[in-house]
XYZ file of C-alpha atoms in Angstrom:
487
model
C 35.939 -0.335 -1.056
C 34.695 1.023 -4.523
C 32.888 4.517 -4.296
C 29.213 4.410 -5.249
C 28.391 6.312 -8.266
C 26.034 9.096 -7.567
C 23.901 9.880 -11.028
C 22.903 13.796 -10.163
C 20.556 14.077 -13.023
C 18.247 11.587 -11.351
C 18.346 13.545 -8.801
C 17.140 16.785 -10.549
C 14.305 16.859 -9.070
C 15.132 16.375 -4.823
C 17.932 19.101 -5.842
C 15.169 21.672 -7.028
C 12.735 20.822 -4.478
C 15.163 21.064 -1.332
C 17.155 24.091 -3.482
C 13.760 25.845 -2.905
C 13.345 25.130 0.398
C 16.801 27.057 0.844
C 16.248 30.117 -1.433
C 13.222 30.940 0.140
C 14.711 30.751 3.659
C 17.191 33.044 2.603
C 14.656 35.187 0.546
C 13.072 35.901 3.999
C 15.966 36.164 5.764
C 18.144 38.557 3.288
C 15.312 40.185 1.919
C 12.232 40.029 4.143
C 9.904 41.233 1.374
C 6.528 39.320 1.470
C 6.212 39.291 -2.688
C 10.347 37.966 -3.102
C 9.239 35.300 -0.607
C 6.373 34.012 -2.204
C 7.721 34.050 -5.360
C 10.671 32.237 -4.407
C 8.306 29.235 -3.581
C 7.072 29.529 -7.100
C 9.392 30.058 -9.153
C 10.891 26.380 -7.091
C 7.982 24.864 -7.376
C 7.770 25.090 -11.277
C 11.585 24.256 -11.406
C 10.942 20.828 -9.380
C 7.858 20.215 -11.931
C 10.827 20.990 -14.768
C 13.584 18.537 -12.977
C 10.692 15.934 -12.550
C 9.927 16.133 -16.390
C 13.569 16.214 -17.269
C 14.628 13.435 -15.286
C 11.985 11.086 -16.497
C 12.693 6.975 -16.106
C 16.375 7.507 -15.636
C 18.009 4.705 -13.957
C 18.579 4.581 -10.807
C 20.960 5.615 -7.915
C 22.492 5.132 -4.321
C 22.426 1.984 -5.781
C 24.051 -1.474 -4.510
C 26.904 -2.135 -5.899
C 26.662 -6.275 -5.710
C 23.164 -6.631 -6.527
C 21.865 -3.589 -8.116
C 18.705 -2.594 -6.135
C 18.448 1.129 -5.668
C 17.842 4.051 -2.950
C 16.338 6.336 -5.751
C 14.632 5.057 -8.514
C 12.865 7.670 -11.028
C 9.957 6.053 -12.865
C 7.106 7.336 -14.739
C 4.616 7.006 -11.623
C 7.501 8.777 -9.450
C 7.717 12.044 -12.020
C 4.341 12.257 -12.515
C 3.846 12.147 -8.731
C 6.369 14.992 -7.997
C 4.874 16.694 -10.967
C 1.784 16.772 -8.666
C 3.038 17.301 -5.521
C 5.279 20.423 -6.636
C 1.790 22.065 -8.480
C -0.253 21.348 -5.462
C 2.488 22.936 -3.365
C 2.294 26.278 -5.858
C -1.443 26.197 -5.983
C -2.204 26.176 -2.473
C 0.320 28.842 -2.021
C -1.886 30.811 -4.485
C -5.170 30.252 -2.210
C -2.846 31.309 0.517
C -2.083 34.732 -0.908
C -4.903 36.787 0.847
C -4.164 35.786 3.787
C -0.774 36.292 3.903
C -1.183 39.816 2.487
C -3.610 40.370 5.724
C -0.670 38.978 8.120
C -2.440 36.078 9.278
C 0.898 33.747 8.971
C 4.468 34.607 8.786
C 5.439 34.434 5.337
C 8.823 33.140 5.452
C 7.753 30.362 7.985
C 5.039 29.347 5.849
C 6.544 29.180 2.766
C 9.739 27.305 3.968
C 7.552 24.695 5.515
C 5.157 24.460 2.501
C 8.808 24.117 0.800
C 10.057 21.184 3.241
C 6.849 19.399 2.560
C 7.152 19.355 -0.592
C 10.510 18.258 -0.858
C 9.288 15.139 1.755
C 6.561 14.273 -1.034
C 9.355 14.028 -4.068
C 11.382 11.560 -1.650
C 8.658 9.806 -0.998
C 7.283 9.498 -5.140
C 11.450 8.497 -5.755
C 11.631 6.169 -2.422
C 13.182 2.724 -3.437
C 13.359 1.457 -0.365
C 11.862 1.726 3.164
C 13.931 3.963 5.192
C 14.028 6.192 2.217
C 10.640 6.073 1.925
C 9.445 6.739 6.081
C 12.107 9.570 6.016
C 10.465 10.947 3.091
C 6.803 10.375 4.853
C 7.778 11.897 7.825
C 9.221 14.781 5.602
C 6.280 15.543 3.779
C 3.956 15.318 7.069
C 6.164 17.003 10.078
C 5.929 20.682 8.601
C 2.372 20.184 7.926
C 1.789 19.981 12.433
C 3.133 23.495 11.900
C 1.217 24.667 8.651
C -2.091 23.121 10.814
C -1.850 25.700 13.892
C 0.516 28.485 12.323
C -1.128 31.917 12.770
C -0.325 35.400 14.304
C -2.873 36.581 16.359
C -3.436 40.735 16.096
C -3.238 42.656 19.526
C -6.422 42.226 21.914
C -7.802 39.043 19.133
C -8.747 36.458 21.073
C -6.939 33.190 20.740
C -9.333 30.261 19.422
C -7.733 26.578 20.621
C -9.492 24.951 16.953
C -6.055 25.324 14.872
C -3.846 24.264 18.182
C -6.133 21.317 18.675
C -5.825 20.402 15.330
C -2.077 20.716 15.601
C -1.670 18.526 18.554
C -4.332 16.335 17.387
C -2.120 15.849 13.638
C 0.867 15.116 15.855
C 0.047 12.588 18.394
C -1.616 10.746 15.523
C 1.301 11.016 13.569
C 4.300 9.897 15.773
C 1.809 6.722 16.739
C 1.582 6.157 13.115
C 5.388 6.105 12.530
C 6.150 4.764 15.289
C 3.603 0.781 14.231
C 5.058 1.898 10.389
C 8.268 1.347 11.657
C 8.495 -1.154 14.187
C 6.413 -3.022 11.059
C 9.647 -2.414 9.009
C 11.502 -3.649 11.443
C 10.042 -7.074 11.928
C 10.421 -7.789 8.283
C 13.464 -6.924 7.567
C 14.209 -9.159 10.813
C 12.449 -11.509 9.027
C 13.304 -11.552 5.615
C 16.623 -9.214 5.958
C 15.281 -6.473 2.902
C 14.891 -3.520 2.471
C 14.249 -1.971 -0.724
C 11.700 -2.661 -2.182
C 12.900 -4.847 -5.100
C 13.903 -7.497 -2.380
C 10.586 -7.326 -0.622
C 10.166 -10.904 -0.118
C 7.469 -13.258 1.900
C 8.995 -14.437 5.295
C 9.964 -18.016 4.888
C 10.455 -21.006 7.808
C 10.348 -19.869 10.927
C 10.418 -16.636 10.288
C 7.155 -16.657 8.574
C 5.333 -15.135 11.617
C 7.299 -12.490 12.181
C 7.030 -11.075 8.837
C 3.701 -11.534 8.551
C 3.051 -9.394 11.876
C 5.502 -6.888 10.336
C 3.814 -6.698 6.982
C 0.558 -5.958 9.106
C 2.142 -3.553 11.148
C 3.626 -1.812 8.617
C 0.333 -1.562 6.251
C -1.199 -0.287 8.965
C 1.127 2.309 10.121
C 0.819 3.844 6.691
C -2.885 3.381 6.511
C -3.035 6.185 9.289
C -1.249 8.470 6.236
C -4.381 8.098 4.370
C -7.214 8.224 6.988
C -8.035 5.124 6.110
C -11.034 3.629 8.457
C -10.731 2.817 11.804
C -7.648 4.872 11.886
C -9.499 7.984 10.555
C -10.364 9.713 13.506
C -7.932 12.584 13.328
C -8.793 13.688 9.804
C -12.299 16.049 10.105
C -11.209 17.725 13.239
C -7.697 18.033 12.202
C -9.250 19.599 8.656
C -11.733 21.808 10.743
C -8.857 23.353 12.201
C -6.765 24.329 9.780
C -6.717 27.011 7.327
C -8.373 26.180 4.486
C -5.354 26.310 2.397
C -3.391 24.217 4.431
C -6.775 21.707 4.590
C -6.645 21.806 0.910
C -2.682 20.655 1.504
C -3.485 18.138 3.404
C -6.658 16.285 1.907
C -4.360 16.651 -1.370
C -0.594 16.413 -1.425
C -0.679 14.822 2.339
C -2.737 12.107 1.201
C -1.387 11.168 -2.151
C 2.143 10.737 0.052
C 0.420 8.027 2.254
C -1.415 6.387 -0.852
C 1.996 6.198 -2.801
C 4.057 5.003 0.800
C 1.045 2.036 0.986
C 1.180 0.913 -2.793
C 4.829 0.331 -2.687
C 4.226 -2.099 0.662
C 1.058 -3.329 -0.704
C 1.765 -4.305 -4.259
C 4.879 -6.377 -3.325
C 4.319 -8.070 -0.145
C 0.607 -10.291 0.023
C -1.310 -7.821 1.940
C -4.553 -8.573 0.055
C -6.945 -9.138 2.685
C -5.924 -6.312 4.902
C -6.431 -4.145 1.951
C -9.643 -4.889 0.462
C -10.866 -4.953 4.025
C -9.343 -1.267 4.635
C -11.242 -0.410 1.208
C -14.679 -1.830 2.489
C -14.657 -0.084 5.432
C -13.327 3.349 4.467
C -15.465 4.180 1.488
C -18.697 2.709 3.590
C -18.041 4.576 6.618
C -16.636 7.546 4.986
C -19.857 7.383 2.653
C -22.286 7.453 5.354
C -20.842 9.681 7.679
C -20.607 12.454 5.248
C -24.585 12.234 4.320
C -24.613 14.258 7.766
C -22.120 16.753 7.686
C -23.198 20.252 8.483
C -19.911 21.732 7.814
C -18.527 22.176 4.562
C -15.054 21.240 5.528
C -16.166 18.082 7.597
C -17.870 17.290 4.291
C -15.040 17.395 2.596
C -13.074 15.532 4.859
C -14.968 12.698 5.162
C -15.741 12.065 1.043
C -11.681 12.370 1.041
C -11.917 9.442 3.201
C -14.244 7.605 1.257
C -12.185 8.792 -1.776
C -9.348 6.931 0.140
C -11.416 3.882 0.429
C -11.887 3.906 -3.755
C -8.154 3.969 -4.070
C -7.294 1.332 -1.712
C -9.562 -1.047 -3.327
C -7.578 -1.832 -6.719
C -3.806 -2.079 -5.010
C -6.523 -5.081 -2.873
C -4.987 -6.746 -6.683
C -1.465 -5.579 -5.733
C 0.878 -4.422 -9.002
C -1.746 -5.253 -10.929
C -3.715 -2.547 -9.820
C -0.780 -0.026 -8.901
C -1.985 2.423 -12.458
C -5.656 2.331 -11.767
C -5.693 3.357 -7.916
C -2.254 6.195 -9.055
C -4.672 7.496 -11.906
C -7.401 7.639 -9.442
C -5.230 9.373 -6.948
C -3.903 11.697 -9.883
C -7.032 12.379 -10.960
C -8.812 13.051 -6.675
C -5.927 15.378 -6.115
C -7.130 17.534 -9.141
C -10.567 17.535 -8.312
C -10.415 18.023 -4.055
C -8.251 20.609 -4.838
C -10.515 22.316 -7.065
C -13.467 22.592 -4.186
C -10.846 23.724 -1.399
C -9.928 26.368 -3.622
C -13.849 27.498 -4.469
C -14.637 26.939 -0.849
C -11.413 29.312 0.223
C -12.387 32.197 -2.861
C -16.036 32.028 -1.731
C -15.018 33.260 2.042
C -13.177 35.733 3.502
C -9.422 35.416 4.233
C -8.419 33.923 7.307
C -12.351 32.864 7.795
C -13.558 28.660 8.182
C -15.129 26.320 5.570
C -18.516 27.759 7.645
C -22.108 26.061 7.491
C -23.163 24.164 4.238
C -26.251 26.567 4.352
C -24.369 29.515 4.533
C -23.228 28.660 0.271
C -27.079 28.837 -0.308
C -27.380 30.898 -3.847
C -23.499 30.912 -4.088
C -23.796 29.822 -7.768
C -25.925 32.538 -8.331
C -23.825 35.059 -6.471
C -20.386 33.927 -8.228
C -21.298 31.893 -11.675
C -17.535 31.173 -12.828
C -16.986 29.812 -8.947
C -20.047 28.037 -8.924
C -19.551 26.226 -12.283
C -15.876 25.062 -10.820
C -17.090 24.139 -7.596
C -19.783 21.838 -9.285
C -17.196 20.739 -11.727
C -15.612 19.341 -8.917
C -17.946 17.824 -7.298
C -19.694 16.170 -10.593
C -16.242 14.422 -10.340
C -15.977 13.405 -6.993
C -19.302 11.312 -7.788
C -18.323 10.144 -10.863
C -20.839 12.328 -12.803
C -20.857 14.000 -15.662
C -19.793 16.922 -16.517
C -17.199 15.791 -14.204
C -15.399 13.351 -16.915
C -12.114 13.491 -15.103
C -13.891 11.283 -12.192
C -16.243 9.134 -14.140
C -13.406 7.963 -15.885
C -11.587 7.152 -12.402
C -14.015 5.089 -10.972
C -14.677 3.165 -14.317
C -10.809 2.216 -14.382
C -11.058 0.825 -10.595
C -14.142 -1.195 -11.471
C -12.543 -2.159 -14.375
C -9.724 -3.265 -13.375
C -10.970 -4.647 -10.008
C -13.658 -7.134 -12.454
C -10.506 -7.643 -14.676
C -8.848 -9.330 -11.211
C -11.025 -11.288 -10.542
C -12.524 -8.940 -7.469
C -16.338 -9.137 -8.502
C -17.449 -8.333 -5.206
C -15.161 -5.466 -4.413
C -16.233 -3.605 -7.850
C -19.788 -4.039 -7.124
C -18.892 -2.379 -3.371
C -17.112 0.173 -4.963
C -20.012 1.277 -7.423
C -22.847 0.583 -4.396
C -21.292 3.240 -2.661
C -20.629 5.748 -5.413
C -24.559 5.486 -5.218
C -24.587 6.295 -1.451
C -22.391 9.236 -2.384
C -24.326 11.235 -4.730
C -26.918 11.853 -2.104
C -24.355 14.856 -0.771
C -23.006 15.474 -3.456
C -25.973 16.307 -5.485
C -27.547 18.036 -1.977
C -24.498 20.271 -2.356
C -24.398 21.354 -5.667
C -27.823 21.694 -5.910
C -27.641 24.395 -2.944
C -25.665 26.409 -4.521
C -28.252 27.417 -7.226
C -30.739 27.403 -4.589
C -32.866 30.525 -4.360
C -32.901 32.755 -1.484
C -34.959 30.799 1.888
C -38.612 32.146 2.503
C -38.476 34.138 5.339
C -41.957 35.155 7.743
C -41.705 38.862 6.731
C -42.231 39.862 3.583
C -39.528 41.697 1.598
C -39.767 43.516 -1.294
C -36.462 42.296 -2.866
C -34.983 38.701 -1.637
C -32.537 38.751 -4.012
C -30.799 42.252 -3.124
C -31.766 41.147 0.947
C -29.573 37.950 -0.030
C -26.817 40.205 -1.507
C -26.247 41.698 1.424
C -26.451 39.391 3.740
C -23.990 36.902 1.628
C -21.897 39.689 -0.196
C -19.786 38.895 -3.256
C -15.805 38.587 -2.371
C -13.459 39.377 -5.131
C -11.138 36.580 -6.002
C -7.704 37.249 -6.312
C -5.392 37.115 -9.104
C -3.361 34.090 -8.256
C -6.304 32.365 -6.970
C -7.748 32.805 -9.921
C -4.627 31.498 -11.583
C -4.577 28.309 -9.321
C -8.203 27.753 -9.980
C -8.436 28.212 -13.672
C -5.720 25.887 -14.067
C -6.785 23.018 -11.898
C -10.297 23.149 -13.606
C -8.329 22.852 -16.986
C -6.622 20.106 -15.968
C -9.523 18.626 -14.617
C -11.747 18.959 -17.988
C -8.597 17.795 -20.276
C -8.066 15.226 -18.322
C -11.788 14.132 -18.456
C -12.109 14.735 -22.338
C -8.188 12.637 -22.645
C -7.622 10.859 -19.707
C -5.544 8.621 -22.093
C -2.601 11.578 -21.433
C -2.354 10.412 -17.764
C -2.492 6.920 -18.336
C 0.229 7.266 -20.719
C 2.305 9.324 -18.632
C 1.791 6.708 -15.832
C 3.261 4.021 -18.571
């Protein structure tokens, strides 16, 4: 038997992103020091952007020897998505610095499991086949049941069941959606006897059926990933619960895994009308849910579903529309990420997304916050000064009227209609002035200052933000960078 070949510079990147999951385990174990820990996640998480760039479209490995097709296959899609997965991991650990500092997780645990995530979502962006590829789903998702419901309670605090719910809530959902994913797998490789993804093949004969059922199966097993409609349910309570770190985790880096596990199914098997129909529904009901939302967070949870929806509509086309929906995913993660981390600076450590109301005057309050927050959501609806957006939904349309999908574009644009109506309602707040009360006061705007006080943002909050919004404007000034990184 020959020995497989094992090409370790392709592998750069898994090496630095599990090699950080390891340092900072010992870091909290030989150390204990809450600063060494943290920036042991860091420092890894800039070294797995480094190995991602390094490795670029290096061929492949764990290859087949007789016919080539490979375990591991880097790509230009695959480094730009660890690129993304390892900054989102280092700029939610940023957000997650004041709360840490206050004790309200254990640092070690959270910044291993932050680690293991992250090391699940470079598997999955490298995955070139399907085990690979569930193993690195379920990687990226199983610390993340953890992350949801991880927090110390102090002495006498009374213990709130909204983060275990959550928890619970995440998992159940989660093992049912592995389990159809890979019973899906399952039935076509019965059928069809592949595996990786370059031997993806139609069932044939008698064996039609089956594959069929397992292509369905398995689309639909990963749709859960993505909270794509009807198999949403979990997502707003599940982001309710959590911190709003870990939220911004999980709207983000949680569902660009799912979106990249889907587009590798969808984009080489026919799963065309099971996709546009998962579009449809998503970004409609996702849409018109969120026009009433109370709750900042549930807000935000259910545009990320319509978001979803927007992406799933262009891989309807299958490869050909693999670089729209990645650059719309690219350029979504950016942006959600953007209002989780205003929405976490504008409240107090440990606290809840809170009442849509209660970011009345906000803009006024905190300009620089304000200006990013709107920034983001400008781009969410495909507005200017939000570039980065109104750039991603004109390359879906695009490229959905390019593929002869008419009907879907015209969907896709009805909706991103429907959407500015909360959108707009929330940035608009934000400037608001202070509500007219019965009494009359003799300053509202020093009345409003102390009933909404000013929070001081942290320094590496501040870092994550700043960044993120600069990515967010270059990309909307160039989006031609991401594009060509993509190519």
């Amino acid at each position: 038997m020959r020995a497989q070949a094992v090409d370790h510079l392709s592998l750069l990147p898994l090496y630095a992103a599990a090699g950080t999951a390891v340092l900072v385990l010992l870091a909290d174990l030989l150390v204990a020091r809450r600063a060494v820990t943290i920036g042991a996640l860091a420092v890894g998480g800039l070294a797995t952007v480094a190995g991602a760039i390094v490795t670029g479209s290096r061929a492949g490995t764990f290859c087949d020897p007789n016919g080539g097709a490979c375990s591991w296959v880097p790509s230009p899609l695959a480094a730009t998505a660890a690129v993304v997965f390892a900054a989102l991991t280092v700029g939610v650990l940023a957000l997650s610095v004041p709360s840490l500092r206050l004790g309200t997780a254990p640092v070690g645990e959270f910044c291993f499991l932050l680690a293991a995530s992250m090391t699940g979502g470079v598997v999955v962006a490298y995955a070139g086949d399907l085990i690979t590829l569930i193993v690195g789903l379920e990687t990226l998702t199983l610390p993340l049941y953890l992350l949801v419901g991880l927090r110390r309670f102090a002495p006498g605090e009374r213990v709130t069941t909204s983060a275990a719910s959550a928890s619970v809530t995440f998992f159940l959902i989660s093992v049912i959606s592995t389990a159809i994913a890979l019973l899906g797998a399952a039935l076509n490789y019965a059928a069809t006897g592949a595996l990786h993804f370059d031997r993806l093949i139609e069932g044939a004969g008698v064996t039609a059926p089956v594959a069929t059922v397992g292509v369905a199966l398995l689309v639909i097993g990963l749709a859960f990933k993505v909270a794509a409609v009807p198999l949403h349910a979990w997502a707003p309570p599940t982001y309710e619960g959590s911190p709003l770190p870990v939220a911004a985790y999980l709207s983000t880096a949680s569902k660009l895994g799912g979106v990249l596990a889907l587009a590798a199914v969808v984009t080489r098997l026919d799963a065309a009308t099971l996709t546009a129909f998962l579009a449809v529904v998503t970004m409609t009901v996702g849409n018109l849910v969120a026009l009433r939302q109370t709750r900042m967070v549930r807000l935000l949870a259910w545009s990320s579903i319509a978001q979803a929806g927007y992406i799933l509509a262009p891989l309807a086309l299958g490869a050909d529309g693999l670089e729209a929906a990645a650059a719309y995913a690219v350029f979504f993660v950016v942006l959600e990420f953007i209002a989780f981390g205003v929405i976490a600076a504008l409240r107090p450590p440990g606290a809840d997304g809170g009442d849509i109301a209660s970011y009345r005057g906000a803009a006024r309050r905190s300009p620089w916050l304000g200006a990013a927050l709107v920034l983001a959501l400008a781009g969410l609806a495909g507005l200017p000064p939000g570039l980065a957006g109104l750039f991603a939904k004109v390359t879906i349309v695009d490229a959905l009227i390019d593929g002869g999908q008419t009907w879907l574009a015209v969907v896709v644009a009805l909706n991103a209609v429907i959407a500015l109506a909360y959108y707009v309602r929330v940035a608009a707040l934000l400037y608001a002035g202070p509500p007219r009360v019965g009494i009359a006061v003799a300053d509202p705007t020093l009345l409003e200052a102390a009933l909404h006080p000013r929070l001081p943002v942290t320094r590496p909050t501040a870092a994550a933000l700043i960044t993120a919004a600069a990515a967010a404007v270059v990309l909307g000034f160039a989006p031609q960078l991401l594009f060509d990184a993509l190519s």
